[in-house]
PDB file of C-alpha atoms in Angstrom:
ATOM      1  CA  ASP A   1      -6.115 -21.162   3.298  1.00 59.00           C
ATOM      2  CA  ALA A   2      -4.410 -19.405   0.564  1.00 64.00           C
ATOM      3  CA  GLY A   3      -3.618 -16.052   1.161  1.00 92.00           C
ATOM      4  CA  ILE A   4      -0.736 -14.010   2.809  1.00 95.00           C
ATOM      5  CA  THR A   5      -0.416 -13.922   6.524  1.00 95.00           C
ATOM      6  CA  GLN A   6       1.375 -11.821   8.994  1.00 97.00           C
ATOM      7  CA  SER A   7       2.474 -12.968  12.663  1.00 96.00           C
ATOM      8  CA  PRO A   8       2.351 -11.866  15.055  1.00 97.00           C
ATOM      9  CA  ARG A   9      -0.630  -9.421  14.689  1.00 96.00           C
ATOM     10  CA  TYR A  10       0.203  -7.477  17.901  1.00 97.00           C
ATOM     11  CA  LYS A  11       3.701  -7.265  19.705  1.00 97.00           C
ATOM     12  CA  ILE A  12       4.728  -5.304  22.336  1.00 98.00           C
ATOM     13  CA  THR A  13       8.540  -5.058  23.112  1.00 97.00           C
ATOM     14  CA  GLU A  14      11.261  -2.813  24.426  1.00 97.00           C
ATOM     15  CA  THR A  15      13.980  -0.523  23.075  1.00 97.00           C
ATOM     16  CA  GLY A  16      16.977  -2.311  21.925  1.00 97.00           C
ATOM     17  CA  ARG A  17      15.241  -5.817  21.643  1.00 97.00           C
ATOM     18  CA  GLN A  18      15.279  -7.636  18.435  1.00 97.00           C
ATOM     19  CA  VAL A  19      11.845  -8.307  16.825  1.00 98.00           C
ATOM     20  CA  THR A  20      10.965 -10.281  13.680  1.00 98.00           C
ATOM     21  CA  LEU A  21       7.509 -10.099  11.877  1.00 98.00           C
ATOM     22  CA  MET A  22       6.907 -12.915   9.897  1.00 98.00           C
ATOM     23  CA  CYS A  23       4.833 -13.126   6.755  1.00 98.00           C
ATOM     24  CA  HIS A  24       3.808 -15.872   4.548  1.00 97.00           C
ATOM     25  CA  GLN A  25       2.155 -16.287   1.032  1.00 96.00           C
ATOM     26  CA  THR A  26       0.371 -19.470  -0.203  1.00 94.00           C
ATOM     27  CA  TRP A  27      -0.082 -17.894  -3.891  1.00 89.00           C
ATOM     28  CA  SER A  28       3.663 -18.277  -5.085  1.00 87.00           C
ATOM     29  CA  HIS A  29       3.890 -14.718  -6.063  1.00 89.00           C
ATOM     30  CA  SER A  30       7.061 -13.343  -7.141  1.00 88.00           C
ATOM     31  CA  TYR A  31       7.032  -9.923  -5.445  1.00 90.00           C
ATOM     32  CA  MET A  32       6.864  -9.129  -1.699  1.00 92.00           C
ATOM     33  CA  PHE A  33       6.768  -6.001   0.125  1.00 93.00           C
ATOM     34  CA  TRP A  34       7.100  -4.670   3.565  1.00 96.00           C
ATOM     35  CA  TYR A  35       5.347  -1.398   4.396  1.00 96.00           C
ATOM     36  CA  ARG A  36       4.829   0.474   7.279  1.00 97.00           C
ATOM     37  CA  GLN A  37       1.861   2.801   8.176  1.00 96.00           C
ATOM     38  CA  ASP A  38       1.975   5.879  10.291  1.00 94.00           C
ATOM     39  CA  LEU A  39      -0.601   8.553  10.900  1.00 87.00           C
ATOM     40  CA  GLY A  40       0.191  11.627   8.661  1.00 82.00           C
ATOM     41  CA  HIS A  41       2.758   9.582   6.615  1.00 85.00           C
ATOM     42  CA  GLY A  42       0.699   6.997   5.123  1.00 85.00           C
ATOM     43  CA  LEU A  43       2.043   3.800   3.551  1.00 92.00           C
ATOM     44  CA  ARG A  44       6.193   4.036   3.194  1.00 93.00           C
ATOM     45  CA  LEU A  45       7.932   1.264   1.568  1.00 92.00           C
ATOM     46  CA  ILE A  46      10.612  -0.558   3.729  1.00 95.00           C
ATOM     47  CA  TYR A  47      12.070  -3.547   1.581  1.00 95.00           C
ATOM     48  CA  TYR A  48      11.022  -5.408  -0.945  1.00 92.00           C
ATOM     49  CA  SER A  49      11.700  -8.583  -2.995  1.00 92.00           C
ATOM     50  CA  ALA A  50      11.525  -9.595  -6.692  1.00 88.00           C
ATOM     51  CA  ALA A  51      12.230 -13.354  -6.235  1.00 88.00           C
ATOM     52  CA  ALA A  52      13.729 -15.556  -3.539  1.00 90.00           C
ATOM     53  CA  ASP A  53      17.130 -14.231  -2.659  1.00 91.00           C
ATOM     54  CA  ILE A  54      16.692 -10.973  -4.445  1.00 91.00           C
ATOM     55  CA  THR A  55      16.026  -7.822  -1.868  1.00 94.00           C
ATOM     56  CA  ASP A  56      16.432  -4.311  -2.223  1.00 92.00           C
ATOM     57  CA  LYS A  57      15.709  -1.332   0.039  1.00 93.00           C
ATOM     58  CA  GLY A  58      12.454   0.995  -0.125  1.00 90.00           C
ATOM     59  CA  GLU A  59      11.870   4.553   0.949  1.00 89.00           C
ATOM     60  CA  VAL A  60      12.721   4.086   4.851  1.00 94.00           C
ATOM     61  CA  PRO A  61      14.971   0.807   5.280  1.00 96.00           C
ATOM     62  CA  ASP A  62      17.278   1.970   8.096  1.00 97.00           C
ATOM     63  CA  GLY A  63      16.893  -0.150  11.470  1.00 97.00           C
ATOM     64  CA  TYR A  64      15.356  -3.169   9.224  1.00 98.00           C
ATOM     65  CA  VAL A  65      16.587  -6.243   7.807  1.00 97.00           C
ATOM     66  CA  VAL A  66      15.058  -8.508   5.534  1.00 97.00           C
ATOM     67  CA  SER A  67      15.665 -12.172   3.835  1.00 96.00           C
ATOM     68  CA  ARG A  68      13.968 -14.394   1.214  1.00 96.00           C
ATOM     69  CA  SER A  69      15.358 -17.798   1.309  1.00 95.00           C
ATOM     70  CA  LYS A  70      11.943 -19.531  -0.029  1.00 94.00           C
ATOM     71  CA  THR A  71       9.676 -17.399  -2.154  1.00 93.00           C
ATOM     72  CA  GLU A  72       6.830 -17.888   0.154  1.00 95.00           C
ATOM     73  CA  ASN A  73       8.299 -16.322   3.309  1.00 97.00           C
ATOM     74  CA  PHE A  74       9.578 -12.778   3.743  1.00 98.00           C
ATOM     75  CA  PRO A  75      10.377 -12.055   7.218  1.00 98.00           C
ATOM     76  CA  LEU A  76      11.158  -8.571   8.414  1.00 98.00           C
ATOM     77  CA  THR A  77      13.810  -7.905  11.655  1.00 98.00           C
ATOM     78  CA  LEU A  78      14.421  -5.131  13.654  1.00 97.00           C
ATOM     79  CA  GLU A  79      17.771  -5.455  14.811  1.00 95.00           C
ATOM     80  CA  SER A  80      17.683  -2.859  18.028  1.00 97.00           C
ATOM     81  CA  ALA A  81      14.084  -1.712  17.994  1.00 97.00           C
ATOM     82  CA  THR A  82      13.607   2.113  18.552  1.00 97.00           C
ATOM     83  CA  ARG A  83      10.477   4.031  19.742  1.00 97.00           C
ATOM     84  CA  SER A  84      10.112   5.555  16.234  1.00 96.00           C
ATOM     85  CA  GLN A  85       9.651   2.136  14.957  1.00 98.00           C
ATOM     86  CA  THR A  86       6.397   1.940  16.424  1.00 97.00           C
ATOM     87  CA  SER A  87       4.004   1.600  13.610  1.00 97.00           C
ATOM     88  CA  VAL A  88       1.553  -0.837  11.646  1.00 97.00           C
ATOM     89  CA  TYR A  89       3.513  -3.031   9.436  1.00 98.00           C
ATOM     90  CA  PHE A  90       2.025  -4.540   6.346  1.00 97.00           C
ATOM     91  CA  CYS A  91       3.393  -7.138   4.333  1.00 96.00           C
ATOM     92  CA  ALA A  92       1.915  -7.240   0.596  1.00 94.00           C
ATOM     93  CA  SER A  93       2.661  -9.646  -2.402  1.00 92.00           C
ATOM     94  CA  SER A  94       2.096  -9.070  -6.172  1.00 89.00           C
ATOM     95  CA  PRO A  95       1.926 -11.801  -8.863  1.00 82.00           C
ATOM     96  CA  GLY A  96       4.159  -9.612 -11.703  1.00 71.00           C
ATOM     97  CA  THR A  97       3.270  -9.913 -15.219  1.00 61.00           C
ATOM     98  CA  SER A  98       3.867 -13.032 -16.850  1.00 51.00           C
ATOM     99  CA  GLY A  99       6.864 -15.169 -15.849  1.00 47.00           C
ATOM    100  CA  GLY A 100       6.566 -12.718 -12.925  1.00 47.00           C
ATOM    101  CA  VAL A 101       9.122 -10.147 -14.532  1.00 49.00           C
ATOM    102  CA  ARG A 102       7.451  -7.096 -13.715  1.00 62.00           C
ATOM    103  CA  ASN A 103       5.597  -6.089 -10.495  1.00 65.00           C
ATOM    104  CA  THR A 104       1.922  -4.731 -11.953  1.00 71.00           C
ATOM    105  CA  GLY A 105       1.403  -2.785  -8.668  1.00 76.00           C
ATOM    106  CA  GLU A 106      -1.656  -4.654  -7.905  1.00 85.00           C
ATOM    107  CA  LEU A 107      -0.723  -5.500  -4.154  1.00 90.00           C
ATOM    108  CA  PHE A 108      -2.628  -8.039  -1.945  1.00 91.00           C
ATOM    109  CA  PHE A 109      -1.883  -7.337   1.518  1.00 93.00           C
ATOM    110  CA  GLY A 110      -1.697  -9.172   4.743  1.00 95.00           C
ATOM    111  CA  GLU A 111      -3.693  -7.815   7.783  1.00 94.00           C
ATOM    112  CA  GLY A 112      -0.838  -5.965   9.288  1.00 96.00           C
ATOM    113  CA  SER A 113       1.485  -6.225  12.397  1.00 97.00           C
ATOM    114  CA  ARG A 114       0.847  -3.651  15.189  1.00 97.00           C
ATOM    115  CA  LEU A 115       4.083  -3.263  16.929  1.00 98.00           C
ATOM    116  CA  THR A 116       4.597  -1.104  20.043  1.00 97.00           C
ATOM    117  CA  VAL A 117       8.121  -0.221  21.175  1.00 97.00           C
ATOM    118  CA  LEU A 118       8.226   1.189  24.683  1.00 96.00           C
TER     119      LEU A 118
ATOM    120  CA  GLU B   1      11.928  13.098  -5.297  1.00 78.00           C
ATOM    121  CA  ASP B   2       8.701  11.192  -6.253  1.00 83.00           C
ATOM    122  CA  LYS B   3       5.894  12.316  -4.639  1.00 89.00           C
ATOM    123  CA  VAL B   4       1.841  10.989  -4.432  1.00 94.00           C
ATOM    124  CA  VAL B   5      -0.669  14.142  -3.238  1.00 96.00           C
ATOM    125  CA  GLN B   6      -4.430  13.247  -2.237  1.00 97.00           C
ATOM    126  CA  SER B   7      -6.953  15.722  -1.542  1.00 97.00           C
ATOM    127  CA  PRO B   8      -8.967  16.218   0.070  1.00 96.00           C
ATOM    128  CA  LEU B   9      -7.311  14.565   3.267  1.00 95.00           C
ATOM    129  CA  SER B  10     -11.041  13.895   4.612  1.00 96.00           C
ATOM    130  CA  LEU B  11     -14.459  14.522   3.720  1.00 96.00           C
ATOM    131  CA  VAL B  12     -17.692  13.821   5.476  1.00 97.00           C
ATOM    132  CA  VAL B  13     -20.962  13.281   3.182  1.00 97.00           C
ATOM    133  CA  HIS B  14     -24.428  12.191   3.610  1.00 97.00           C
ATOM    134  CA  GLU B  15     -25.593   8.854   1.956  1.00 97.00           C
ATOM    135  CA  GLY B  16     -26.591   9.510  -1.473  1.00 97.00           C
ATOM    136  CA  ASP B  17     -24.217  12.114  -2.215  1.00 97.00           C
ATOM    137  CA  THR B  18     -21.464  12.165  -4.977  1.00 97.00           C
ATOM    138  CA  VAL B  19     -17.851  12.561  -4.197  1.00 98.00           C
ATOM    139  CA  THR B  20     -14.519  13.156  -5.926  1.00 98.00           C
ATOM    140  CA  LEU B  21     -11.285  12.438  -4.681  1.00 98.00           C
ATOM    141  CA  ASN B  22      -8.242  13.453  -6.170  1.00 98.00           C
ATOM    142  CA  CYS B  23      -4.875  12.543  -6.580  1.00 98.00           C
ATOM    143  CA  SER B  24      -1.825  14.338  -8.255  1.00 97.00           C
ATOM    144  CA  TYR B  25       1.577  12.751  -8.658  1.00 95.00           C
ATOM    145  CA  GLU B  26       5.194  13.458  -9.612  1.00 92.00           C
ATOM    146  CA  VAL B  27       7.122  10.726 -10.498  1.00 85.00           C
ATOM    147  CA  THR B  28       9.878   9.657 -12.597  1.00 81.00           C
ATOM    148  CA  ASN B  29       9.222   7.114 -15.466  1.00 82.00           C
ATOM    149  CA  PHE B  30       5.475   6.843 -14.706  1.00 86.00           C
ATOM    150  CA  ARG B  31       4.110   3.378 -15.451  1.00 87.00           C
ATOM    151  CA  SER B  32       0.604   3.337 -13.585  1.00 90.00           C
ATOM    152  CA  LEU B  33      -1.987   4.713 -11.020  1.00 94.00           C
ATOM    153  CA  LEU B  34      -3.434   2.556  -8.615  1.00 94.00           C
ATOM    154  CA  TRP B  35      -6.616   3.156  -6.307  1.00 96.00           C
ATOM    155  CA  TYR B  36      -6.746   1.261  -3.293  1.00 96.00           C
ATOM    156  CA  LYS B  37      -9.732   0.790  -0.615  1.00 96.00           C
ATOM    157  CA  GLN B  38      -8.638   0.833   3.317  1.00 95.00           C
ATOM    158  CA  GLU B  39     -11.389  -0.086   5.973  1.00 93.00           C
ATOM    159  CA  LYS B  40      -9.958  -0.966   9.396  1.00 83.00           C
ATOM    160  CA  LYS B  41      -7.401  -3.669   8.371  1.00 85.00           C
ATOM    161  CA  ALA B  42      -5.611  -4.005   5.316  1.00 92.00           C
ATOM    162  CA  PRO B  43      -5.920  -1.853   1.634  1.00 93.00           C
ATOM    163  CA  THR B  44      -7.712  -3.841  -1.104  1.00 92.00           C
ATOM    164  CA  PHE B  45      -6.991  -2.903  -4.711  1.00 92.00           C
ATOM    165  CA  LEU B  46      -9.968  -0.842  -6.878  1.00 94.00           C
ATOM    166  CA  PHE B  47      -8.566   0.064  -9.851  1.00 90.00           C
ATOM    167  CA  MET B  48      -5.265   0.148 -12.312  1.00 92.00           C
ATOM    168  CA  LEU B  49      -4.932   3.091 -14.843  1.00 93.00           C
ATOM    169  CA  THR B  50      -2.205   3.505 -17.168  1.00 89.00           C
ATOM    170  CA  SER B  51      -3.612   5.381 -20.011  1.00 86.00           C
ATOM    171  CA  SER B  52      -5.106   8.915 -20.455  1.00 87.00           C
ATOM    172  CA  GLY B  53      -8.984   9.478 -20.416  1.00 87.00           C
ATOM    173  CA  ILE B  54      -9.922   6.027 -20.381  1.00 88.00           C
ATOM    174  CA  GLU B  55     -12.532   5.534 -17.700  1.00 91.00           C
ATOM    175  CA  LYS B  56     -12.544   2.841 -15.444  1.00 92.00           C
ATOM    176  CA  LYS B  57     -15.674   1.673 -13.432  1.00 94.00           C
ATOM    177  CA  SER B  58     -16.630  -0.743 -10.948  1.00 94.00           C
ATOM    178  CA  GLY B  59     -20.290  -0.547 -10.019  1.00 96.00           C
ATOM    179  CA  ARG B  60     -20.735   3.105  -8.250  1.00 97.00           C
ATOM    180  CA  LEU B  61     -16.840   3.727  -8.327  1.00 97.00           C
ATOM    181  CA  SER B  62     -15.124   5.114 -11.598  1.00 97.00           C
ATOM    182  CA  SER B  63     -11.760   6.477 -11.992  1.00 97.00           C
ATOM    183  CA  ILE B  64      -9.635   8.512 -14.890  1.00 96.00           C
ATOM    184  CA  LEU B  65      -6.307   9.295 -15.456  1.00 95.00           C
ATOM    185  CA  ASP B  66      -4.858  12.567 -16.983  1.00 94.00           C
ATOM    186  CA  LYS B  67      -1.142  11.934 -17.747  1.00 90.00           C
ATOM    187  CA  LYS B  68      -0.539  15.383 -19.407  1.00 92.00           C
ATOM    188  CA  GLU B  69      -1.913  17.077 -16.099  1.00 92.00           C
ATOM    189  CA  LEU B  70      -0.368  14.240 -13.635  1.00 94.00           C
ATOM    190  CA  PHE B  71      -3.721  13.414 -12.039  1.00 94.00           C
ATOM    191  CA  SER B  72      -6.497  11.283 -11.322  1.00 97.00           C
ATOM    192  CA  ILE B  73      -9.731  11.310  -9.881  1.00 97.00           C
ATOM    193  CA  LEU B  74     -11.928   8.843  -8.144  1.00 98.00           C
ATOM    194  CA  ASN B  75     -15.728   9.292  -8.142  1.00 98.00           C
ATOM    195  CA  ILE B  76     -18.052   7.305  -5.770  1.00 98.00           C
ATOM    196  CA  THR B  77     -21.629   7.748  -6.936  1.00 97.00           C
ATOM    197  CA  ALA B  78     -24.835   7.773  -4.605  1.00 97.00           C
ATOM    198  CA  THR B  79     -22.472   7.000  -1.625  1.00 97.00           C
ATOM    199  CA  GLN B  80     -23.657   4.550   1.306  1.00 97.00           C
ATOM    200  CA  THR B  81     -22.050   3.996   4.824  1.00 96.00           C
ATOM    201  CA  GLY B  82     -20.146   1.141   3.716  1.00 95.00           C
ATOM    202  CA  ASP B  83     -17.988   3.397   1.394  1.00 97.00           C
ATOM    203  CA  SER B  84     -16.675   4.951   4.581  1.00 97.00           C
ATOM    204  CA  ALA B  85     -13.051   4.218   4.457  1.00 97.00           C
ATOM    205  CA  VAL B  86      -9.499   5.532   3.522  1.00 96.00           C
ATOM    206  CA  TYR B  87      -8.839   5.901  -0.352  1.00 97.00           C
ATOM    207  CA  LEU B  88      -5.157   5.345  -1.236  1.00 96.00           C
ATOM    208  CA  CYS B  89      -3.584   6.507  -4.494  1.00 96.00           C
ATOM    209  CA  ALA B  90      -0.623   5.010  -5.403  1.00 94.00           C
ATOM    210  CA  VAL B  91       1.924   5.433  -8.284  1.00 92.00           C
ATOM    211  CA  LEU B  92       4.130   2.867  -9.880  1.00 88.00           C
ATOM    212  CA  ASN B  93       7.288   3.479 -11.399  1.00 80.00           C
ATOM    213  CA  GLN B  94       8.356   2.001 -14.900  1.00 76.00           C
ATOM    214  CA  ALA B  95      10.533  -0.514 -13.295  1.00 74.00           C
ATOM    215  CA  GLY B  96       8.016  -1.609 -11.071  1.00 73.00           C
ATOM    216  CA  THR B  97      10.035  -1.679  -8.233  1.00 72.00           C
ATOM    217  CA  ALA B  98       8.640   1.221  -6.576  1.00 74.00           C
ATOM    218  CA  LEU B  99       5.017   1.754  -5.513  1.00 84.00           C
ATOM    219  CA  ILE B 100       4.565   4.934  -3.907  1.00 89.00           C
ATOM    220  CA  PHE B 101       1.432   6.017  -1.919  1.00 92.00           C
ATOM    221  CA  GLY B 102      -0.227   9.106  -1.046  1.00 94.00           C
ATOM    222  CA  LYS B 103      -1.493   9.781   2.483  1.00 95.00           C
ATOM    223  CA  GLY B 104      -4.633   8.877   1.846  1.00 95.00           C
ATOM    224  CA  THR B 105      -8.451  10.619   1.667  1.00 96.00           C
ATOM    225  CA  THR B 106     -10.619   9.484   4.734  1.00 96.00           C
ATOM    226  CA  LEU B 107     -14.232   9.424   3.823  1.00 97.00           C
ATOM    227  CA  SER B 108     -16.965   9.512   6.422  1.00 97.00           C
ATOM    228  CA  VAL B 109     -20.222   8.810   4.858  1.00 97.00           C
ATOM    229  CA  SER B 110     -23.135   9.545   7.354  1.00 95.00           C
ATOM    230  CA  SER B 111     -26.703   8.035   7.256  1.00 90.00           C
TER     231      SER B 111
END
């Protein structure tokens, strides 16, 4: 089915472990984003990508790594998980304007990945 | 520092009431303001506003932007229980690289 999917939907891990959250979209959207959502903070941008092999930091990038070797995939890796990274993570994509040059802001979100770090 | 502030943070109304949600912003190089609705899972797009004074409407929902005073309102008329959700306001910068969200307004509609 077309759309944007995240996996796993739920994950429990321990402090210090590496965790990768996967994001896959079938629309060939240029832009992809990772947000985390925490009570009292709303949605905060971790990393974004304007195209394959182009990534940039958002508001809260520390402790996270991303890659985008293919347009449709945008994995987020926590290299050494900490309790403060317990959160709900949302991946989103955006088609951009004609030619994918600019992000319009209309994001299509995945269903979220709830990560608990013990 | 860019920021988006929504008010109220939460609101409880009865079915049939009309509600107004507020969003004010301070963003360098503003490009557009967007409203999203978040029920139990992912946010879904409602409106995009780029010009002052032009109302966007979708059924019982409407929104308007004031670029001089740096705010937007989202109106919901004749509320229904299905309108219960978190409403998120977000502002996009000119380069299109940053969509900054407010903390949201939690709306509860009781029958």
